PDB file of C-alpha atoms in Angstrom:
ATOM      1  CA  MET A 287      17.113   1.856 -16.818  1.00 45.00           C
ATOM      2  CA  SER A 288      14.722   1.175 -13.984  1.00 44.00           C
ATOM      3  CA  ALA A 289      12.723   3.242 -11.560  1.00 48.00           C
ATOM      4  CA  ASN A 290      10.797   2.019  -8.553  1.00 48.00           C
ATOM      5  CA  ALA A 291       7.551   3.632  -9.696  1.00 45.00           C
ATOM      6  CA  GLU A 292       4.176   2.455  -8.563  1.00 48.00           C
ATOM      7  CA  VAL A 293       1.197   3.674 -10.555  1.00 49.00           C
ATOM      8  CA  LEU A 294      -2.399   3.691  -9.334  1.00 51.00           C
ATOM      9  CA  ARG A 295      -4.925   2.475 -11.865  1.00 48.00           C
ATOM     10  CA  ARG A 296      -8.657   2.927 -11.261  1.00 43.00           C
ATOM     11  CA  SER A 297      -9.760  -0.693 -10.813  1.00 42.00           C
ATOM     12  CA  GLU A 298      -8.107  -1.439 -14.169  1.00 42.00           C
ATOM     13  CA  LEU A 299      -6.457  -4.828 -14.497  1.00 44.00           C
ATOM     14  CA  MET A 300      -3.485  -5.699 -16.616  1.00 44.00           C
ATOM     15  CA  GLY A 301      -3.217  -7.590 -19.803  1.00 43.00           C
ATOM     16  CA  SER A 302      -0.758 -10.422 -20.242  1.00 42.00           C
ATOM     17  CA  PRO A 303       2.078  -9.882 -19.683  1.00 43.00           C
ATOM     18  CA  ALA A 304       1.539  -7.070 -17.176  1.00 43.00           C
ATOM     19  CA  GLN A 305       3.874  -4.514 -18.689  1.00 41.00           C
ATOM     20  CA  GLU A 306       2.170  -4.620 -22.058  1.00 41.00           C
ATOM     21  CA  THR A 307      -1.134  -3.026 -21.111  1.00 38.00           C
ATOM     22  CA  VAL A 308      -0.801  -1.233 -17.780  1.00 40.00           C
ATOM     23  CA  LEU A 309       1.101   1.869 -18.763  1.00 36.00           C
ATOM     24  CA  PRO A 310       0.811   5.281 -17.134  1.00 39.00           C
ATOM     25  CA  GLN A 311       0.580   8.466 -19.120  1.00 38.00           C
ATOM     26  CA  VAL A 312       3.879  10.031 -18.214  1.00 38.00           C
ATOM     27  CA  ALA A 313       3.836  13.806 -18.028  1.00 40.00           C
ATOM     28  CA  VAL A 314       6.944  15.958 -18.156  1.00 37.00           C
ATOM     29  CA  LEU A 315       7.790  16.673 -14.535  1.00 39.00           C
ATOM     30  CA  CYS A 316      10.081  19.609 -15.165  1.00 43.00           C
ATOM     31  CA  GLU A 317      11.621  21.634 -17.940  1.00 44.00           C
ATOM     32  CA  THR A 318      15.205  20.587 -17.326  1.00 47.00           C
ATOM     33  CA  ASN A 319      17.117  18.240 -19.580  1.00 52.00           C
ATOM     34  CA  ASP A 320      17.666  15.662 -16.842  1.00 64.00           C
ATOM     35  CA  TRP A 321      15.161  12.893 -16.152  1.00 65.00           C
ATOM     36  CA  ASN A 322      15.575  11.429 -12.686  1.00 74.00           C
ATOM     37  CA  PRO A 323      13.973   8.023 -12.010  1.00 72.00           C
ATOM     38  CA  GLU A 324      13.844   8.650  -8.257  1.00 79.00           C
ATOM     39  CA  ASP A 325      11.971  11.924  -8.771  1.00 82.00           C
ATOM     40  CA  PHE A 326       9.613  10.151 -11.164  1.00 79.00           C
ATOM     41  CA  ALA A 327       8.925   7.439  -8.581  1.00 80.00           C
ATOM     42  CA  ARG A 328       8.200  10.022  -5.888  1.00 85.00           C
ATOM     43  CA  GLU A 329       5.763  11.824  -8.165  1.00 88.00           C
ATOM     44  CA  GLN A 330       3.972   8.569  -8.931  1.00 87.00           C
ATOM     45  CA  VAL A 331       3.593   7.722  -5.232  1.00 89.00           C
ATOM     46  CA  ARG A 332       2.450  11.264  -4.473  1.00 91.00           C
ATOM     47  CA  GLY A 333      -0.225  10.977  -7.154  1.00 90.00           C
ATOM     48  CA  LEU A 334      -1.283   7.584  -5.797  1.00 90.00           C
ATOM     49  CA  VAL A 335      -1.716   9.051  -2.298  1.00 93.00           C
ATOM     50  CA  ARG A 336      -3.788  11.979  -3.521  1.00 91.00           C
ATOM     51  CA  ARG A 337      -6.087   9.822  -5.627  1.00 90.00           C
ATOM     52  CA  ALA A 338      -6.517   7.067  -3.040  1.00 91.00           C
ATOM     53  CA  PHE A 339      -6.998   9.184   0.090  1.00 93.00           C
ATOM     54  CA  PHE A 340      -8.181  12.614  -0.999  1.00 89.00           C
ATOM     55  CA  THR A 341     -10.184  12.339  -4.224  1.00 80.00           C
ATOM     56  CA  ASN A 342     -12.579   9.487  -3.427  1.00 65.00           C
ATOM     57  CA  GLY A 343     -15.700  11.613  -3.078  1.00 65.00           C
ATOM     58  CA  GLY A 344     -18.448  10.498  -0.765  1.00 71.00           C
ATOM     59  CA  ARG A 345     -17.224   7.794   1.568  1.00 77.00           C
ATOM     60  CA  PRO A 346     -14.034   8.912   3.378  1.00 86.00           C
ATOM     61  CA  VAL A 347     -10.868   6.868   2.912  1.00 93.00           C
ATOM     62  CA  LYS A 348      -8.814   6.608   6.096  1.00 95.00           C
ATOM     63  CA  GLN A 349      -7.690   2.974   6.296  1.00 96.00           C
ATOM     64  CA  VAL A 350      -6.335   1.375   3.126  1.00 96.00           C
ATOM     65  CA  VAL A 351      -5.089  -2.191   2.747  1.00 96.00           C
ATOM     66  CA  PHE A 352      -2.313  -2.921   0.249  1.00 96.00           C
ATOM     67  CA  SER A 353      -2.368  -6.548  -0.837  1.00 94.00           C
ATOM     68  CA  ALA A 354      -0.098  -8.245  -3.368  1.00 92.00           C
ATOM     69  CA  ALA A 355      -1.465 -10.557  -6.008  1.00 91.00           C
ATOM     70  CA  GLU A 356       1.431 -12.930  -5.296  1.00 89.00           C
ATOM     71  CA  PRO A 357       3.341 -13.593  -2.065  1.00 88.00           C
ATOM     72  CA  HIS A 358       6.783 -12.719  -3.463  1.00 88.00           C
ATOM     73  CA  THR A 359       5.783  -9.141  -4.350  1.00 88.00           C
ATOM     74  CA  ASP A 360       7.230  -6.558  -1.946  1.00 88.00           C
ATOM     75  CA  VAL A 361       4.305  -4.748  -0.338  1.00 92.00           C
ATOM     76  CA  ALA A 362       6.140  -3.504   2.769  1.00 92.00           C
ATOM     77  CA  ASN A 363       8.308  -1.123   0.744  1.00 92.00           C
ATOM     78  CA  ILE A 364       5.273   0.271  -1.086  1.00 93.00           C
ATOM     79  CA  CYS A 365       3.480   0.840   2.224  1.00 95.00           C
ATOM     80  CA  ASP A 366       6.526   2.708   3.529  1.00 95.00           C
ATOM     81  CA  GLN A 367       6.624   4.956   0.468  1.00 94.00           C
ATOM     82  CA  VAL A 368       2.889   5.642   0.622  1.00 95.00           C
ATOM     83  CA  GLY A 369       3.010   6.373   4.353  1.00 97.00           C
ATOM     84  CA  ARG A 370       5.883   8.832   3.988  1.00 96.00           C
ATOM     85  CA  ALA A 371       4.185  10.589   1.082  1.00 96.00           C
ATOM     86  CA  LEU A 372       0.897  10.778   2.990  1.00 96.00           C
ATOM     87  CA  ALA A 373       2.698  12.314   5.980  1.00 96.00           C
ATOM     88  CA  LEU A 374       3.818  15.181   3.714  1.00 95.00           C
ATOM     89  CA  GLU A 375       0.252  15.824   2.553  1.00 95.00           C
ATOM     90  CA  THR A 376      -1.387  16.121   5.970  1.00 95.00           C
ATOM     91  CA  SER A 377      -0.576  16.874   9.600  1.00 96.00           C
ATOM     92  CA  ALA A 378      -2.864  14.063  10.751  1.00 97.00           C
ATOM     93  CA  HIS A 379      -1.370  11.094  12.577  1.00 97.00           C
ATOM     94  CA  ILE A 380      -0.565   8.163  10.277  1.00 98.00           C
ATOM     95  CA  ALA A 381       0.218   4.511  10.942  1.00 97.00           C
ATOM     96  CA  ILE A 382       2.140   2.263   8.567  1.00 97.00           C
ATOM     97  CA  VAL A 383       0.920  -1.133   9.684  1.00 95.00           C
ATOM     98  CA  GLY A 384       3.245  -4.061   9.034  1.00 91.00           C
ATOM     99  CA  ARG A 385       2.808  -7.794   9.450  1.00 78.00           C
ATOM    100  CA  GLU A 386       6.346  -8.619  10.560  1.00 67.00           C
ATOM    101  CA  PRO A 387       8.959  -6.953  12.817  1.00 53.00           C
ATOM    102  CA  ARG A 388      10.928  -4.226  11.047  1.00 48.00           C
ATOM    103  CA  GLU A 389      14.510  -5.190  10.190  1.00 50.00           C
ATOM    104  CA  GLY A 390      16.894  -4.150  12.938  1.00 45.00           C
ATOM    105  CA  ALA A 391      14.064  -3.176  15.272  1.00 44.00           C
ATOM    106  CA  MET A 392      14.226  -4.055  18.954  1.00 43.00           C
ATOM    107  CA  VAL A 393      12.230  -7.088  19.980  1.00 39.00           C
ATOM    108  CA  ARG A 394       9.092  -5.935  21.758  1.00 45.00           C
ATOM    109  CA  SER A 395       6.428  -7.698  23.712  1.00 44.00           C
ATOM    110  CA  HIS A 396       3.465  -8.729  21.624  1.00 44.00           C
ATOM    111  CA  PRO A 397       0.688  -6.101  21.831  1.00 46.00           C
ATOM    112  CA  ARG A 398      -1.694  -8.656  23.312  1.00 47.00           C
ATOM    113  CA  ASP A 399       0.621  -8.986  26.292  1.00 46.00           C
ATOM    114  CA  MET A 400       0.563  -5.243  26.952  1.00 45.00           C
ATOM    115  CA  GLY A 401      -3.025  -4.982  28.029  1.00 44.00           C
ATOM    116  CA  SER A 402      -4.651  -1.715  27.027  1.00 49.00           C
ATOM    117  CA  ALA A 403      -1.357   0.051  26.254  1.00 64.00           C
ATOM    118  CA  ALA A 404      -1.680   2.629  23.502  1.00 88.00           C
ATOM    119  CA  ILE A 405      -0.491   1.447  20.100  1.00 91.00           C
ATOM    120  CA  LYS A 406       1.888   4.400  19.848  1.00 92.00           C
ATOM    121  CA  SER A 407       3.659   3.279  23.013  1.00 90.00           C
ATOM    122  CA  TRP A 408       5.038   0.167  21.294  1.00 87.00           C
ATOM    123  CA  SER A 409       5.345   1.593  17.789  1.00 93.00           C
ATOM    124  CA  THR A 410       8.296   3.394  16.199  1.00 93.00           C
ATOM    125  CA  GLN A 411       7.810   7.080  15.433  1.00 95.00           C
ATOM    126  CA  THR A 412       9.767   8.061  12.322  1.00 94.00           C
ATOM    127  CA  ALA A 413       8.362  11.553  11.721  1.00 95.00           C
ATOM    128  CA  ILE A 414       6.335  14.101  13.639  1.00 96.00           C
ATOM    129  CA  ASN A 415       3.086  12.520  12.439  1.00 96.00           C
ATOM    130  CA  LEU A 416       4.183   9.055  11.276  1.00 97.00           C
ATOM    131  CA  TRP A 417       4.475   5.754  13.141  1.00 97.00           C
ATOM    132  CA  HIS A 418       5.477   2.234  12.090  1.00 95.00           C
ATOM    133  CA  VAL A 419       3.286  -0.360  13.776  1.00 94.00           C
ATOM    134  CA  PRO A 420       4.989  -3.779  13.506  1.00 88.00           C
ATOM    135  CA  GLU A 421       3.380  -7.187  13.864  1.00 76.00           C
ATOM    136  CA  PHE A 422      -0.070  -5.670  14.182  1.00 72.00           C
ATOM    137  CA  GLY A 423      -2.895  -8.165  13.887  1.00 62.00           C
ATOM    138  CA  ARG A 424      -0.692 -11.245  13.698  1.00 58.00           C
ATOM    139  CA  ARG A 425      -2.717 -14.399  14.005  1.00 48.00           C
ATOM    140  CA  GLU A 426      -3.221 -15.392  17.609  1.00 54.00           C
ATOM    141  CA  SER A 427      -4.651 -18.519  19.140  1.00 48.00           C
ATOM    142  CA  GLY A 428      -8.353 -18.374  19.788  1.00 52.00           C
ATOM    143  CA  GLU A 429     -11.569 -19.027  17.936  1.00 49.00           C
ATOM    144  CA  GLU A 430     -11.926 -15.380  16.816  1.00 60.00           C
ATOM    145  CA  SER A 431      -8.485 -15.061  15.258  1.00 60.00           C
ATOM    146  CA  GLY A 432      -8.680 -13.793  11.710  1.00 63.00           C
ATOM    147  CA  THR A 433     -12.474 -13.412  11.764  1.00 73.00           C
ATOM    148  CA  GLY A 434     -14.505 -10.332  10.917  1.00 76.00           C
ATOM    149  CA  ARG A 435     -15.124  -9.597  14.586  1.00 85.00           C
ATOM    150  CA  TYR A 436     -11.410  -9.911  15.312  1.00 84.00           C
ATOM    151  CA  TRP A 437     -10.394  -7.479  12.547  1.00 88.00           C
ATOM    152  CA  LEU A 438     -13.155  -5.005  13.367  1.00 90.00           C
ATOM    153  CA  SER A 439     -11.662  -4.754  16.837  1.00 89.00           C
ATOM    154  CA  ARG A 440      -8.094  -4.337  15.516  1.00 90.00           C
ATOM    155  CA  LEU A 441      -9.114  -1.662  12.994  1.00 93.00           C
ATOM    156  CA  ALA A 442     -11.068   0.177  15.695  1.00 94.00           C
ATOM    157  CA  GLU A 443      -7.931   0.250  17.850  1.00 93.00           C
ATOM    158  CA  LEU A 444      -6.010   1.839  15.003  1.00 95.00           C
ATOM    159  CA  ARG A 445      -8.771   4.348  14.353  1.00 95.00           C
ATOM    160  CA  ASN A 446      -8.704   5.486  17.983  1.00 95.00           C
ATOM    161  CA  GLU A 447      -5.114   6.699  17.661  1.00 95.00           C
ATOM    162  CA  PHE A 448      -4.498   7.398  13.985  1.00 97.00           C
ATOM    163  CA  GLU A 449      -6.477   9.392  11.436  1.00 97.00           C
ATOM    164  CA  TYR A 450      -4.937   7.351   8.608  1.00 97.00           C
ATOM    165  CA  ALA A 451      -3.592   3.806   8.339  1.00 97.00           C
ATOM    166  CA  VAL A 452      -1.620   2.242   5.495  1.00 97.00           C
ATOM    167  CA  ILE A 453      -2.013  -1.487   6.120  1.00 96.00           C
ATOM    168  CA  GLN A 454       0.131  -4.266   4.706  1.00 94.00           C
ATOM    169  CA  GLY A 455      -2.314  -7.067   4.023  1.00 92.00           C
ATOM    170  CA  PRO A 456      -1.688 -10.727   3.210  1.00 90.00           C
ATOM    171  CA  ALA A 457      -1.263 -11.801  -0.411  1.00 91.00           C
ATOM    172  CA  ALA A 458      -4.695 -11.710  -2.026  1.00 91.00           C
ATOM    173  CA  GLY A 459      -3.880 -14.626  -4.304  1.00 84.00           C
ATOM    174  CA  ILE A 460      -3.437 -17.095  -1.456  1.00 86.00           C
ATOM    175  CA  SER A 461      -5.371 -15.671   1.499  1.00 82.00           C
ATOM    176  CA  SER A 462      -9.088 -15.025   1.922  1.00 86.00           C
ATOM    177  CA  GLU A 463      -8.163 -12.701   4.780  1.00 88.00           C
ATOM    178  CA  ALA A 464      -7.160 -10.027   2.242  1.00 91.00           C
ATOM    179  CA  ALA A 465     -10.735  -9.837   0.969  1.00 91.00           C
ATOM    180  CA  LEU A 466     -12.032  -9.639   4.529  1.00 91.00           C
ATOM    181  CA  LEU A 467      -9.706  -6.751   5.337  1.00 92.00           C
ATOM    182  CA  GLY A 468     -10.667  -5.016   2.110  1.00 91.00           C
ATOM    183  CA  GLN A 469     -14.299  -5.225   3.164  1.00 92.00           C
ATOM    184  CA  LEU A 470     -13.793  -3.983   6.723  1.00 94.00           C
ATOM    185  CA  ALA A 471     -11.278  -1.218   5.975  1.00 95.00           C
ATOM    186  CA  ASP A 472     -12.124   1.739   3.729  1.00 94.00           C
ATOM    187  CA  GLY A 473     -10.695   0.000   0.693  1.00 93.00           C
ATOM    188  CA  ILE A 474      -8.031  -2.225  -0.801  1.00 95.00           C
ATOM    189  CA  ILE A 475      -5.353  -1.586  -3.408  1.00 94.00           C
ATOM    190  CA  LEU A 476      -4.087  -4.623  -5.279  1.00 93.00           C
ATOM    191  CA  VAL A 477      -0.334  -4.704  -5.964  1.00 92.00           C
ATOM    192  CA  LEU A 478       0.568  -6.368  -9.251  1.00 90.00           C
ATOM    193  CA  GLY A 479       4.043  -7.505 -10.270  1.00 87.00           C
ATOM    194  CA  ALA A 480       5.014  -5.782 -13.521  1.00 80.00           C
ATOM    195  CA  HIS A 481       6.906  -8.810 -14.775  1.00 81.00           C
ATOM    196  CA  SER A 482       5.111 -11.635 -13.008  1.00 85.00           C
ATOM    197  CA  THR A 483       1.373 -11.164 -12.480  1.00 86.00           C
ATOM    198  CA  ARG A 484      -0.694 -12.602 -15.296  1.00 88.00           C
ATOM    199  CA  LYS A 485      -4.043 -11.360 -16.552  1.00 88.00           C
ATOM    200  CA  ALA A 486      -5.927 -14.480 -15.452  1.00 90.00           C
ATOM    201  CA  THR A 487      -4.498 -14.270 -11.934  1.00 89.00           C
ATOM    202  CA  ALA A 488      -5.332 -10.590 -11.546  1.00 89.00           C
ATOM    203  CA  ARG A 489      -8.851 -11.031 -12.904  1.00 91.00           C
ATOM    204  CA  LYS A 490      -9.599 -13.955 -10.588  1.00 93.00           C
ATOM    205  CA  ILE A 491      -8.422 -11.962  -7.560  1.00 92.00           C
ATOM    206  CA  LYS A 492     -10.522  -8.985  -8.640  1.00 92.00           C
ATOM    207  CA  GLU A 493     -13.604 -11.189  -8.900  1.00 93.00           C
ATOM    208  CA  THR A 494     -12.903 -12.656  -5.453  1.00 92.00           C
ATOM    209  CA  LEU A 495     -12.563  -9.211  -3.887  1.00 92.00           C
ATOM    210  CA  GLU A 496     -15.748  -7.996  -5.536  1.00 92.00           C
ATOM    211  CA  ALA A 497     -17.632 -11.087  -4.383  1.00 92.00           C
ATOM    212  CA  ALA A 498     -16.541 -10.283  -0.821  1.00 90.00           C
ATOM    213  CA  GLN A 499     -17.797  -6.715  -1.305  1.00 91.00           C
ATOM    214  CA  SER A 500     -14.316  -5.307  -0.838  1.00 91.00           C
ATOM    215  CA  ARG A 501     -13.982  -1.726  -2.003  1.00 90.00           C
ATOM    216  CA  ILE A 502     -11.284  -1.863  -4.686  1.00 91.00           C
ATOM    217  CA  LEU A 503      -9.640   1.552  -4.881  1.00 91.00           C
ATOM    218  CA  GLY A 504      -7.337   0.565  -7.725  1.00 89.00           C
ATOM    219  CA  THR A 505      -4.193  -1.338  -8.584  1.00 89.00           C
ATOM    220  CA  VAL A 506      -0.522  -0.583  -8.261  1.00 89.00           C
ATOM    221  CA  LEU A 507       2.110  -1.749 -10.708  1.00 85.00           C
ATOM    222  CA  SER A 508       5.273  -2.718  -8.842  1.00 81.00           C
ATOM    223  CA  GLY A 509       8.767  -3.190 -10.250  1.00 73.00           C
ATOM    224  CA  ARG A 510       8.089  -1.570 -13.611  1.00 68.00           C
ATOM    225  CA  THR A 511      11.210  -1.138 -15.729  1.00 63.00           C
ATOM    226  CA  PHE A 512      12.061   1.512 -18.278  1.00 57.00           C
ATOM    227  CA  PRO A 513      14.174  -0.109 -21.023  1.00 57.00           C
ATOM    228  CA  VAL A 514      14.574   3.077 -23.064  1.00 52.00           C
ATOM    229  CA  PRO A 515      18.135   4.464 -22.813  1.00 54.00           C
ATOM    230  CA  ALA A 516      18.699   7.356 -20.426  1.00 55.00           C
ATOM    231  CA  ARG A 517      19.698   9.745 -23.216  1.00 56.00           C
ATOM    232  CA  ILE A 518      16.187   9.468 -24.684  1.00 51.00           C
ATOM    233  CA  TYR A 519      14.487  10.152 -21.339  1.00 47.00           C
ATOM    234  CA  ARG A 520      16.603  13.283 -20.918  1.00 53.00           C
ATOM    235  CA  ARG A 521      14.960  14.714 -24.018  1.00 52.00           C
ATOM    236  CA  LEU A 522      11.448  14.499 -22.570  1.00 45.00           C
TER     237      LEU A 522
END
């Protein structure tokens, strides 16, 4: 049995293999006899949102970058889940910031070609307080592309229109830009593949992020499977 559950760990990196040491403490979600993997996944994401955005005392957390350890890990889906869950926790305006056009979306002019047009005007609103912002911050020609000054400007644009931003960052294992974004935003969450990311890889990325003074909010375990038969889960 499998459930698409992502679990936030407080800057705690996995052992090798990943699924052996990064295990959440699963609480009973209800008193019924039925265990539903979709409900479990939603509860995990809801807990992630509350811990990442609302229980980091001191410095506010408004813009969070999600970056995979490896390029094949699906970060876009996690960002969507986090954004939707965050929209249920607050009435503030939220942006889910993607790196590529959304599947099936209409082709739009690149934001750079739209002058000072508001981000919301070329984004897709999916709920009363939730917008998908596609292709935001794609590399452009010019000497400032991808630099700290460039990203400070892009993040400031987001901050002008949205109280919160869930940002899909580049893979941390192959791009130094992930560390830069983690430094300039309010924090970064590293997405680890439950059946692929190795301890050495995760530790090296963690050290790189820390060296860049990125604020690591935690890690997320993606694609975790539950091999125990369903009949056993129903007894929880």
